mmCIF file of C-alpha atoms in Angstrom:
data_model
loop_
_atom_site.group_PDB
_atom_site.id
_atom_site.type_symbol
_atom_site.label_atom_id
_atom_site.label_comp_id
_atom_site.label_asym_id
_atom_site.label_seq_id
_atom_site.Cartn_x
_atom_site.Cartn_y
_atom_site.Cartn_z
ATOM 1 C CA UNK B 1 -100.485 0.561 67.156
ATOM 2 C CA UNK B 2 -99.547 -3.050 66.483
ATOM 3 C CA UNK B 3 -95.955 -3.455 67.628
ATOM 4 C CA UNK B 4 -93.533 -5.627 65.675
ATOM 5 C CA UNK B 5 -90.175 -5.001 64.055
ATOM 6 C CA UNK B 6 -91.363 -6.591 60.777
ATOM 7 C CA UNK B 7 -94.968 -5.340 60.795
ATOM 8 C CA UNK B 8 -96.087 -1.738 61.258
ATOM 9 C CA UNK B 9 -99.582 -0.192 61.215
ATOM 10 C CA UNK B 10 -100.323 3.539 61.419
ATOM 11 C CA UNK B 11 -103.936 4.643 61.933
ATOM 12 C CA UNK B 12 -105.078 8.191 61.156
ATOM 13 C CA UNK B 13 -108.558 9.168 62.409
ATOM 14 C CA UNK B 14 -110.288 12.189 60.855
ATOM 15 C CA UNK B 15 -113.810 13.512 61.074
ATOM 16 C CA UNK B 16 -116.150 16.214 59.873
ATOM 17 C CA UNK B 17 -119.729 17.045 60.847
ATOM 18 C CA UNK B 18 -121.060 14.256 58.581
ATOM 19 C CA UNK B 19 -118.281 11.706 58.126
ATOM 20 C CA UNK B 20 -115.664 9.739 60.073
ATOM 21 C CA UNK B 21 -112.634 8.146 58.438
ATOM 22 C CA UNK B 22 -110.026 5.727 59.676
ATOM 23 C CA UNK B 23 -107.062 5.458 57.335
ATOM 24 C CA UNK B 24 -104.848 2.538 58.297
ATOM 25 C CA UNK B 25 -101.553 2.062 56.476
ATOM 26 C CA UNK B 26 -99.778 -1.234 57.038
ATOM 27 C CA UNK B 27 -96.277 -2.180 55.972
ATOM 28 C CA UNK B 28 -94.227 -5.326 56.320
ATOM 29 C CA UNK B 29 -90.514 -5.084 55.601
ATOM 30 C CA UNK B 30 -91.156 -1.680 53.966
ATOM 31 C CA UNK B 31 -93.785 -3.140 51.560
ATOM 32 C CA UNK B 32 -97.299 -1.692 51.760
ATOM 33 C CA UNK B 33 -100.091 -4.161 52.547
ATOM 34 C CA UNK B 34 -103.589 -3.732 51.100
ATOM 35 C CA UNK B 35 -105.779 -3.935 54.209
ATOM 36 C CA UNK B 36 -108.908 -4.133 52.056
ATOM 37 C CA UNK B 37 -107.817 -7.601 50.985
ATOM 38 C CA UNK B 38 -107.682 -8.713 54.616
ATOM 39 C CA UNK B 39 -110.755 -9.800 56.554
ATOM 40 C CA UNK B 40 -110.872 -6.846 58.954
ATOM 41 C CA UNK B 41 -113.742 -5.679 61.123
ATOM 42 C CA UNK B 42 -113.845 -1.986 62.002
ATOM 43 C CA UNK B 43 -115.445 -0.346 65.018
ATOM 44 C CA UNK B 44 -115.891 3.405 65.368
ATOM 45 C CA UNK B 45 -116.221 4.695 68.944
ATOM 46 C CA UNK B 46 -117.251 7.978 70.575
ATOM 47 C CA UNK B 47 -115.722 8.243 74.040
ATOM 48 C CA UNK B 48 -115.201 4.445 74.052
ATOM 49 C CA UNK B 49 -118.849 3.693 73.136
ATOM 50 C CA UNK B 50 -119.294 1.856 69.827
ATOM 51 C CA UNK B 51 -121.232 3.607 67.049
ATOM 52 C CA UNK B 52 -123.556 1.321 65.105
ATOM 53 C CA UNK B 53 -123.069 2.360 61.469
ATOM 54 C CA UNK B 54 -122.302 1.052 57.978
ATOM 55 C CA UNK B 55 -118.597 1.077 57.106
ATOM 56 C CA UNK B 56 -117.098 1.342 53.618
ATOM 57 C CA UNK B 57 -113.514 0.755 52.480
ATOM 58 C CA UNK B 58 -111.512 2.749 49.929
ATOM 59 C CA UNK B 59 -107.905 1.746 49.274
ATOM 60 C CA UNK B 60 -106.612 5.344 49.366
ATOM 61 C CA UNK B 61 -108.863 6.826 52.071
ATOM 62 C CA UNK B 62 -109.271 3.749 54.259
ATOM 63 C CA UNK B 63 -112.402 2.910 56.225
ATOM 64 C CA UNK B 64 -115.159 5.503 56.462
ATOM 65 C CA UNK B 65 -118.726 5.929 57.585
ATOM 66 C CA UNK B 66 -121.415 8.574 57.319
ATOM 67 C CA UNK B 67 -122.356 9.692 60.807
ATOM 68 C CA UNK B 68 -123.675 13.059 61.924
ATOM 69 C CA UNK B 69 -121.520 14.567 64.663
ATOM 70 C CA UNK B 70 -123.480 17.818 64.572
ATOM 71 C CA UNK B 71 -124.586 18.862 68.094
ATOM 72 C CA UNK B 72 -122.801 15.870 69.654
ATOM 73 C CA UNK B 73 -120.432 16.689 72.501
ATOM 74 C CA UNK B 74 -117.543 14.218 72.800
ATOM 75 C CA UNK B 75 -113.934 14.134 73.966
ATOM 76 C CA UNK B 76 -112.428 11.417 71.762
ATOM 77 C CA UNK B 77 -113.318 9.608 68.582
ATOM 78 C CA UNK B 78 -111.500 6.386 67.788
ATOM 79 C CA UNK B 79 -111.476 3.454 65.439
ATOM 80 C CA UNK B 80 -110.400 -0.095 66.140
ATOM 81 C CA UNK B 81 -109.428 -2.663 63.531
ATOM 82 C CA UNK B 82 -109.951 -6.324 64.338
ATOM 83 C CA UNK B 83 -108.698 -9.416 62.559
ATOM 84 C CA UNK B 84 -110.544 -12.565 63.650
ATOM 85 C CA UNK B 85 -111.789 -10.833 66.844
ATOM 86 C CA UNK B 86 -108.252 -9.795 67.841
ATOM 87 C CA UNK B 87 -107.489 -6.068 68.146
ATOM 88 C CA UNK B 88 -105.093 -5.402 65.284
ATOM 89 C CA UNK B 89 -104.695 -1.608 65.391
ATOM 90 C CA UNK B 90 -106.298 1.456 66.961
ATOM 91 C CA UNK B 91 -106.340 5.157 66.180
ATOM 92 C CA UNK B 92 -107.778 8.029 68.178
ATOM 93 C CA UNK B 93 -108.486 11.741 67.736
ATOM 94 C CA UNK B 94 -109.342 13.795 70.817
ATOM 95 C CA UNK B 95 -110.598 17.349 71.215
ATOM 96 C CA UNK B 96 -107.348 18.185 73.043
ATOM 97 C CA UNK B 97 -105.478 17.279 69.821
ATOM 98 C CA UNK B 98 -107.550 19.814 67.875
ATOM 99 C CA UNK B 99 -106.851 22.582 70.405
ATOM 100 C CA UNK B 100 -103.100 21.930 70.324
ATOM 101 C CA UNK B 101 -103.007 21.926 66.502
ATOM 102 C CA UNK B 102 -105.517 24.693 65.916
#
C-alpha cells in the first residue's frame, strides 16, 4: 500500500477459475480518485511471475483480466499498479488467506 497521510490506496485482489480482478480504491483527503483517469500500468503476477494478458478497467470493479487458473497450482496471486514505472500500489491474495477465511 502506498503510504502517505494525505493519500491512501487500498487494493483488493479477487479471482475465479477464469478471471482475475484488482480493485484499487484511492482517496486523497477523504475524496475518491478515479484511477481510470490516471495513466496506470497494471501487472498481474502468479507467485511473483508476471502473467502476460490483456487488462481492462471498469470504474466500479477496477482492473481485470481473463485468465484461466484451472489446473494451475499457485500460492499467491498479486497485482501491481505502476505510475510512470514507479510502483504505486500492490495487492495480494494467497492460498493461506482462503484457508483462514473458508
